[in-house]
Amino acid sequence: RKEVEQDPGPFNVPEGATVAFNCTYSNSASQSFFWYRQDCRKEPKLLMSVYSSGNEDGRFTAQLNRASQYISLLIRDSKLSDSATYLCVPRSGGSYIPTFGRGTSLIVHP
Amino acid sequence: DADVTQTPRNRITKTGKRIMLECSQTKGHDRMYWYRQDPGLGLRLIYYSFDVKDINKGEISDGYSVSRQAQAKFSLSLESAIPNQTALYFCATSAGEGAYEQYFGPGTRLTVT
């Protein structure tokens, strides 16, 4: 099983919609998680850090389900500018090496 | 000014040529990384360094080498470029213990003909 698995999508939603996608991880020792956003051919940028059961930042909510080993990202009131690829990165241990999945592509249309 | 810079931003080179990609950071981070990204494959780790005297291979290090010249500088070399090394290359940094978020440079688009 891959360390990180994400549905590549694309998720195609209209403006204003609520959309959610999951990231499953294989290492049960993962202690925290990062969601990065990557625009086409640009560098990934940190969107949100999740250190406990979840985190909320404006329209973005991350929820962690340790029992089922997945973390979800919920985006409310989608904007055209939310169109991007969203990358999930779990963290475990002090010498942790970040492992990226392929990401989930989101397209928000008018 | 950007915290993590990469040079060059774009490069076209021929098969067999040696090429160096450079990364500099002003964030004061100890940890630096080199990734490559190919369409549909996500980010794959080439090399990483936890401090100036530490160099480690990532999952796809064959055909690449690195040099950590200083805390702020981490260079990636392709000793003899081949076409399947055509990709988008990213440098990243992180602070390390207690702060693992990564900060990426703008990327270098490399084409090997």
PDB file of C-alpha atoms in Angstrom:
ATOM      1  CA  ARG A   1       0.000   0.000   0.000  1.00  0.00           C
ATOM      2  CA  LYS A   2       1.330   3.442  -0.863  1.00  0.00           C
ATOM      3  CA  GLU A   3       2.145   5.724   2.050  1.00  0.00           C
ATOM      4  CA  VAL A   4      -0.264   8.348   0.800  1.00  0.00           C
ATOM      5  CA  GLU A   5      -3.191   7.837  -1.537  1.00  0.00           C
ATOM      6  CA  GLN A   6      -5.424  10.492  -2.964  1.00  0.00           C
ATOM      7  CA  ASP A   7      -8.150  10.400  -5.577  1.00  0.00           C
ATOM      8  CA  PRO A   8      -6.534  12.322  -8.446  1.00  0.00           C
ATOM      9  CA  GLY A   9      -9.899  13.658  -9.634  1.00  0.00           C
ATOM     10  CA  PRO A  10     -10.479  16.057 -11.198  1.00  0.00           C
ATOM     11  CA  PHE A  11     -13.308  17.218  -9.004  1.00  0.00           C
ATOM     12  CA  ASN A  12     -15.304  19.581 -11.178  1.00  0.00           C
ATOM     13  CA  VAL A  13     -17.646  21.817  -9.163  1.00  0.00           C
ATOM     14  CA  PRO A  14     -19.550  25.070  -9.686  1.00  0.00           C
ATOM     15  CA  GLU A  15     -18.740  28.224  -7.803  1.00  0.00           C
ATOM     16  CA  GLY A  16     -20.315  28.273  -4.380  1.00  0.00           C
ATOM     17  CA  ALA A  17     -20.354  24.500  -4.014  1.00  0.00           C
ATOM     18  CA  THR A  18     -19.000  22.553  -1.093  1.00  0.00           C
ATOM     19  CA  VAL A  19     -16.473  19.898  -1.998  1.00  0.00           C
ATOM     20  CA  ALA A  20     -14.530  17.396   0.041  1.00  0.00           C
ATOM     21  CA  PHE A  21     -11.787  14.962  -0.750  1.00  0.00           C
ATOM     22  CA  ASN A  22      -9.904  12.415   1.274  1.00  0.00           C
ATOM     23  CA  CYS A  23      -6.336  11.370   1.768  1.00  0.00           C
ATOM     24  CA  THR A  24      -5.587   7.908   3.137  1.00  0.00           C
ATOM     25  CA  TYR A  25      -2.298   7.093   4.801  1.00  0.00           C
ATOM     26  CA  SER A  26      -0.666   3.802   5.630  1.00  0.00           C
ATOM     27  CA  ASN A  27       1.571   4.720   8.579  1.00  0.00           C
ATOM     28  CA  SER A  28      -0.517   4.557  11.736  1.00  0.00           C
ATOM     29  CA  ALA A  29       2.252   6.439  13.565  1.00  0.00           C
ATOM     30  CA  SER A  30       1.582   9.573  11.551  1.00  0.00           C
ATOM     31  CA  GLN A  31       1.263  12.340  14.086  1.00  0.00           C
ATOM     32  CA  SER A  32       0.247  15.331  12.065  1.00  0.00           C
ATOM     33  CA  PHE A  33      -0.596  16.295   8.541  1.00  0.00           C
ATOM     34  CA  PHE A  34      -0.121  19.054   6.055  1.00  0.00           C
ATOM     35  CA  TRP A  35      -2.305  20.104   3.188  1.00  0.00           C
ATOM     36  CA  TYR A  36      -0.516  21.935   0.384  1.00  0.00           C
ATOM     37  CA  ARG A  37      -2.041  23.693  -2.570  1.00  0.00           C
ATOM     38  CA  GLN A  38      -0.298  23.641  -5.949  1.00  0.00           C
ATOM     39  CA  ASP A  39      -1.340  25.766  -8.879  1.00  0.00           C
ATOM     40  CA  CYS A  40      -0.476  24.519 -12.344  1.00  0.00           C
ATOM     41  CA  ARG A  41       3.306  24.497 -12.855  1.00  0.00           C
ATOM     42  CA  LYS A  42       3.847  26.455  -9.664  1.00  0.00           C
ATOM     43  CA  GLU A  43       5.410  25.460  -6.373  1.00  0.00           C
ATOM     44  CA  PRO A  44       3.328  23.830  -3.635  1.00  0.00           C
ATOM     45  CA  LYS A  45       2.335  26.185  -0.849  1.00  0.00           C
ATOM     46  CA  LEU A  46       1.219  25.254   2.630  1.00  0.00           C
ATOM     47  CA  LEU A  47      -2.539  25.519   3.016  1.00  0.00           C
ATOM     48  CA  MET A  48      -3.110  24.041   6.442  1.00  0.00           C
ATOM     49  CA  SER A  49      -1.414  22.102   9.222  1.00  0.00           C
ATOM     50  CA  VAL A  50      -3.342  19.535  11.247  1.00  0.00           C
ATOM     51  CA  TYR A  51      -1.897  18.530  14.589  1.00  0.00           C
ATOM     52  CA  SER A  52      -4.925  17.045  16.352  1.00  0.00           C
ATOM     53  CA  SER A  53      -8.359  15.911  15.243  1.00  0.00           C
ATOM     54  CA  GLY A  54      -8.769  18.686  12.751  1.00  0.00           C
ATOM     55  CA  ASN A  55      -8.336  22.300  11.846  1.00  0.00           C
ATOM     56  CA  GLU A  56     -10.442  25.061  10.363  1.00  0.00           C
ATOM     57  CA  ASP A  57      -9.294  28.148   8.510  1.00  0.00           C
ATOM     58  CA  GLY A  58     -12.022  30.204   6.933  1.00  0.00           C
ATOM     59  CA  ARG A  59     -13.693  28.168   4.210  1.00  0.00           C
ATOM     60  CA  PHE A  60     -11.294  25.259   4.660  1.00  0.00           C
ATOM     61  CA  THR A  61     -11.748  22.474   7.202  1.00  0.00           C
ATOM     62  CA  ALA A  62      -9.537  19.459   7.680  1.00  0.00           C
ATOM     63  CA  GLN A  63     -10.742  16.484   9.701  1.00  0.00           C
ATOM     64  CA  LEU A  64      -8.665  13.549  10.803  1.00  0.00           C
ATOM     65  CA  ASN A  65     -10.030  10.049  11.251  1.00  0.00           C
ATOM     66  CA  ARG A  66      -7.254   8.066  12.926  1.00  0.00           C
ATOM     67  CA  ALA A  67      -9.283   4.882  13.197  1.00  0.00           C
ATOM     68  CA  SER A  68      -9.754   4.686   9.448  1.00  0.00           C
ATOM     69  CA  GLN A  69      -6.446   6.411   8.683  1.00  0.00           C
ATOM     70  CA  TYR A  70      -7.641   9.185   6.488  1.00  0.00           C
ATOM     71  CA  ILE A  71      -7.761  12.928   6.557  1.00  0.00           C
ATOM     72  CA  SER A  72     -10.289  14.964   4.646  1.00  0.00           C
ATOM     73  CA  LEU A  73     -10.264  18.493   3.303  1.00  0.00           C
ATOM     74  CA  LEU A  74     -13.579  20.308   3.007  1.00  0.00           C
ATOM     75  CA  ILE A  75     -13.886  23.508   1.015  1.00  0.00           C
ATOM     76  CA  ARG A  76     -17.043  25.541   1.433  1.00  0.00           C
ATOM     77  CA  ASP A  77     -18.351  28.228  -0.928  1.00  0.00           C
ATOM     78  CA  SER A  78     -15.837  27.311  -3.632  1.00  0.00           C
ATOM     79  CA  LYS A  79     -14.202  30.143  -5.556  1.00  0.00           C
ATOM     80  CA  LEU A  80     -12.741  30.064  -9.032  1.00  0.00           C
ATOM     81  CA  SER A  81      -9.386  30.755  -7.404  1.00  0.00           C
ATOM     82  CA  ASP A  82      -9.615  27.509  -5.453  1.00  0.00           C
ATOM     83  CA  SER A  83      -8.878  25.614  -8.671  1.00  0.00           C
ATOM     84  CA  ALA A  84      -5.624  23.817  -7.980  1.00  0.00           C
ATOM     85  CA  THR A  85      -4.151  20.493  -6.952  1.00  0.00           C
ATOM     86  CA  TYR A  86      -4.306  19.693  -3.247  1.00  0.00           C
ATOM     87  CA  LEU A  87      -1.517  17.598  -1.767  1.00  0.00           C
ATOM     88  CA  CYS A  88      -1.686  15.717   1.496  1.00  0.00           C
ATOM     89  CA  VAL A  89       1.486  15.004   3.487  1.00  0.00           C
ATOM     90  CA  PRO A  90       1.493  12.964   6.704  1.00  0.00           C
ATOM     91  CA  ARG A  91       4.238  13.389   9.273  1.00  0.00           C
ATOM     92  CA  SER A  92       5.701  10.864  11.676  1.00  0.00           C
ATOM     93  CA  GLY A  93       8.816  10.885  13.795  1.00  0.00           C
ATOM     94  CA  GLY A  94      11.686  13.306  14.219  1.00  0.00           C
ATOM     95  CA  SER A  95      13.637  12.319  11.146  1.00  0.00           C
ATOM     96  CA  TYR A  96      10.577  12.316   9.010  1.00  0.00           C
ATOM     97  CA  ILE A  97      10.943  12.584   5.277  1.00  0.00           C
ATOM     98  CA  PRO A  98       7.950  14.234   3.614  1.00  0.00           C
ATOM     99  CA  THR A  99       6.170  11.922   1.213  1.00  0.00           C
ATOM    100  CA  PHE A 100       3.769  13.443  -1.264  1.00  0.00           C
ATOM    101  CA  GLY A 101       0.883  11.757  -2.950  1.00  0.00           C
ATOM    102  CA  ARG A 102      -0.178  12.658  -6.468  1.00  0.00           C
ATOM    103  CA  GLY A 103      -2.684  15.127  -5.130  1.00  0.00           C
ATOM    104  CA  THR A 104      -6.314  15.807  -5.958  1.00  0.00           C
ATOM    105  CA  SER A 105      -7.177  18.169  -8.765  1.00  0.00           C
ATOM    106  CA  LEU A 106     -10.026  20.615  -8.186  1.00  0.00           C
ATOM    107  CA  ILE A 107     -11.629  22.654 -10.933  1.00  0.00           C
ATOM    108  CA  VAL A 108     -14.148  25.292  -9.934  1.00  0.00           C
ATOM    109  CA  HIS A 109     -16.201  26.603 -12.850  1.00  0.00           C
ATOM    110  CA  PRO A 110     -18.545  29.596 -13.159  1.00  0.00           C
TER     111      PRO A 110
ATOM    112  CA  ASP B   1      12.432  38.941  -2.041  1.00  0.00           C
ATOM    113  CA  ALA B   2      11.515  35.275  -2.137  1.00  0.00           C
ATOM    114  CA  ASP B   3      12.646  33.132   0.783  1.00  0.00           C
ATOM    115  CA  VAL B   4      13.658  30.203  -1.446  1.00  0.00           C
ATOM    116  CA  THR B   5      15.149  30.919  -4.850  1.00  0.00           C
ATOM    117  CA  GLN B   6      16.169  28.626  -7.654  1.00  0.00           C
ATOM    118  CA  THR B   7      18.388  29.242 -10.644  1.00  0.00           C
ATOM    119  CA  PRO B   8      17.980  28.866 -13.503  1.00  0.00           C
ATOM    120  CA  ARG B   9      14.199  29.000 -13.831  1.00  0.00           C
ATOM    121  CA  ASN B  10      14.259  27.383 -17.241  1.00  0.00           C
ATOM    122  CA  ARG B  11      16.964  25.414 -18.965  1.00  0.00           C
ATOM    123  CA  ILE B  12      17.236  23.482 -22.197  1.00  0.00           C
ATOM    124  CA  THR B  13      20.252  21.245 -22.520  1.00  0.00           C
ATOM    125  CA  LYS B  14      21.475  18.405 -24.679  1.00  0.00           C
ATOM    126  CA  THR B  15      21.900  14.766 -23.800  1.00  0.00           C
ATOM    127  CA  GLY B  16      25.226  14.080 -22.117  1.00  0.00           C
ATOM    128  CA  LYS B  17      25.769  17.579 -20.795  1.00  0.00           C
ATOM    129  CA  ARG B  18      26.465  18.270 -17.142  1.00  0.00           C
ATOM    130  CA  ILE B  19      24.094  20.713 -15.545  1.00  0.00           C
ATOM    131  CA  MET B  20      23.750  22.237 -12.097  1.00  0.00           C
ATOM    132  CA  LEU B  21      20.613  23.578 -10.519  1.00  0.00           C
ATOM    133  CA  GLU B  22      21.061  25.904  -7.592  1.00  0.00           C
ATOM    134  CA  CYS B  23      18.904  26.637  -4.573  1.00  0.00           C
ATOM    135  CA  SER B  24      19.333  29.355  -1.976  1.00  0.00           C
ATOM    136  CA  GLN B  25      17.232  30.153   1.062  1.00  0.00           C
ATOM    137  CA  THR B  26      17.023  33.021   3.510  1.00  0.00           C
ATOM    138  CA  LYS B  27      14.746  31.293   6.006  1.00  0.00           C
ATOM    139  CA  GLY B  28      17.588  30.025   8.180  1.00  0.00           C
ATOM    140  CA  HIS B  29      16.323  26.442   7.883  1.00  0.00           C
ATOM    141  CA  ASP B  30      18.608  23.482   8.407  1.00  0.00           C
ATOM    142  CA  ARG B  31      16.764  21.016   6.188  1.00  0.00           C
ATOM    143  CA  MET B  32      16.772  21.207   2.419  1.00  0.00           C
ATOM    144  CA  TYR B  33      15.321  18.926  -0.239  1.00  0.00           C
ATOM    145  CA  TRP B  34      15.311  18.396  -3.984  1.00  0.00           C
ATOM    146  CA  TYR B  35      12.234  17.010  -5.722  1.00  0.00           C
ATOM    147  CA  ARG B  36      11.275  16.381  -9.295  1.00  0.00           C
ATOM    148  CA  GLN B  37       7.746  16.493 -10.603  1.00  0.00           C
ATOM    149  CA  ASP B  38       6.507  14.777 -13.717  1.00  0.00           C
ATOM    150  CA  PRO B  39       2.953  15.054 -15.030  1.00  0.00           C
ATOM    151  CA  GLY B  40       0.674  12.681 -13.162  1.00  0.00           C
ATOM    152  CA  LEU B  41       3.405  11.413 -10.847  1.00  0.00           C
ATOM    153  CA  GLY B  42       3.462  13.958  -8.059  1.00  0.00           C
ATOM    154  CA  LEU B  43       6.590  15.063  -6.244  1.00  0.00           C
ATOM    155  CA  ARG B  44       9.400  12.550  -5.906  1.00  0.00           C
ATOM    156  CA  LEU B  45      12.326  13.072  -3.569  1.00  0.00           C
ATOM    157  CA  ILE B  46      15.796  13.046  -5.125  1.00  0.00           C
ATOM    158  CA  TYR B  47      18.084  14.043  -2.238  1.00  0.00           C
ATOM    159  CA  TYR B  48      17.735  15.696   1.125  1.00  0.00           C
ATOM    160  CA  SER B  49      20.033  17.235   3.709  1.00  0.00           C
ATOM    161  CA  PHE B  50      19.319  17.804   7.392  1.00  0.00           C
ATOM    162  CA  ASP B  51      22.357  20.017   7.920  1.00  0.00           C
ATOM    163  CA  VAL B  52      25.531  21.089   6.158  1.00  0.00           C
ATOM    164  CA  LYS B  53      27.349  17.807   6.817  1.00  0.00           C
ATOM    165  CA  ASP B  54      24.399  15.564   6.061  1.00  0.00           C
ATOM    166  CA  ILE B  55      23.439  14.264   2.607  1.00  0.00           C
ATOM    167  CA  ASN B  56      20.897  11.502   1.988  1.00  0.00           C
ATOM    168  CA  LYS B  57      19.525   9.803  -1.072  1.00  0.00           C
ATOM    169  CA  GLY B  58      15.838   9.949  -1.780  1.00  0.00           C
ATOM    170  CA  GLU B  59      13.745   7.528  -3.795  1.00  0.00           C
ATOM    171  CA  ILE B  60      15.135   8.518  -7.221  1.00  0.00           C
ATOM    172  CA  SER B  61      18.761   9.590  -6.727  1.00  0.00           C
ATOM    173  CA  ASP B  62      20.316   7.659  -9.641  1.00  0.00           C
ATOM    174  CA  GLY B  63      21.828  10.041 -12.182  1.00  0.00           C
ATOM    175  CA  TYR B  64      21.901  12.942  -9.723  1.00  0.00           C
ATOM    176  CA  SER B  65      24.321  14.314  -7.143  1.00  0.00           C
ATOM    177  CA  VAL B  66      24.084  17.156  -4.653  1.00  0.00           C
ATOM    178  CA  SER B  67      26.276  19.542  -2.747  1.00  0.00           C
ATOM    179  CA  ARG B  68      25.389  21.424   0.431  1.00  0.00           C
ATOM    180  CA  GLN B  69      27.800  24.319   0.252  1.00  0.00           C
ATOM    181  CA  ALA B  70      26.380  26.157   3.237  1.00  0.00           C
ATOM    182  CA  GLN B  71      23.270  26.155   5.374  1.00  0.00           C
ATOM    183  CA  ALA B  72      21.618  28.384   2.816  1.00  0.00           C
ATOM    184  CA  LYS B  73      22.718  26.645  -0.389  1.00  0.00           C
ATOM    185  CA  PHE B  74      21.918  23.237  -1.839  1.00  0.00           C
ATOM    186  CA  SER B  75      22.822  22.385  -5.434  1.00  0.00           C
ATOM    187  CA  LEU B  76      21.629  19.537  -7.611  1.00  0.00           C
ATOM    188  CA  SER B  77      23.777  18.228 -10.451  1.00  0.00           C
ATOM    189  CA  LEU B  78      22.957  16.035 -13.389  1.00  0.00           C
ATOM    190  CA  GLU B  79      26.304  14.532 -14.338  1.00  0.00           C
ATOM    191  CA  SER B  80      25.242  13.441 -17.800  1.00  0.00           C
ATOM    192  CA  ALA B  81      21.762  14.590 -18.637  1.00  0.00           C
ATOM    193  CA  ILE B  82      19.349  12.248 -20.399  1.00  0.00           C
ATOM    194  CA  PRO B  83      15.923  12.982 -21.908  1.00  0.00           C
ATOM    195  CA  ASN B  84      13.949  11.218 -19.155  1.00  0.00           C
ATOM    196  CA  GLN B  85      15.345  13.753 -16.701  1.00  0.00           C
ATOM    197  CA  THR B  86      13.152  16.334 -18.378  1.00  0.00           C
ATOM    198  CA  ALA B  87      10.953  17.521 -15.526  1.00  0.00           C
ATOM    199  CA  LEU B  88      10.085  20.327 -13.158  1.00  0.00           C
ATOM    200  CA  TYR B  89      12.550  20.458 -10.258  1.00  0.00           C
ATOM    201  CA  PHE B  90      11.728  21.960  -6.887  1.00  0.00           C
ATOM    202  CA  CYS B  91      13.935  22.819  -3.970  1.00  0.00           C
ATOM    203  CA  ALA B  92      12.340  22.976  -0.528  1.00  0.00           C
ATOM    204  CA  THR B  93      13.353  23.813   3.021  1.00  0.00           C
ATOM    205  CA  SER B  94      12.018  23.081   6.468  1.00  0.00           C
ATOM    206  CA  ALA B  95      13.079  24.050   9.943  1.00  0.00           C
ATOM    207  CA  GLY B  96      13.172  20.533  11.339  1.00  0.00           C
ATOM    208  CA  GLU B  97      12.256  19.442  14.847  1.00  0.00           C
ATOM    209  CA  GLY B  98       8.893  20.855  15.836  1.00  0.00           C
ATOM    210  CA  ALA B  99       8.317  22.670  12.561  1.00  0.00           C
ATOM    211  CA  TYR B 100       8.104  20.413   9.572  1.00  0.00           C
ATOM    212  CA  GLU B 101       6.232  22.550   7.109  1.00  0.00           C
ATOM    213  CA  GLN B 102       8.086  22.860   3.851  1.00  0.00           C
ATOM    214  CA  TYR B 103       8.695  25.983   1.834  1.00  0.00           C
ATOM    215  CA  PHE B 104       9.318  25.548  -1.856  1.00  0.00           C
ATOM    216  CA  GLY B 105      11.256  27.469  -4.436  1.00  0.00           C
ATOM    217  CA  PRO B 106       9.549  28.489  -7.681  1.00  0.00           C
ATOM    218  CA  GLY B 107      10.938  25.523  -9.585  1.00  0.00           C
ATOM    219  CA  THR B 108      13.295  24.937 -12.488  1.00  0.00           C
ATOM    220  CA  ARG B 109      11.869  23.652 -15.727  1.00  0.00           C
ATOM    221  CA  LEU B 110      14.528  21.450 -17.311  1.00  0.00           C
ATOM    222  CA  THR B 111      14.333  20.054 -20.819  1.00  0.00           C
ATOM    223  CA  VAL B 112      16.916  17.566 -22.047  1.00  0.00           C
ATOM    224  CA  THR B 113      16.923  17.103 -25.806  1.00  0.00           C
TER     225      THR B 113
END
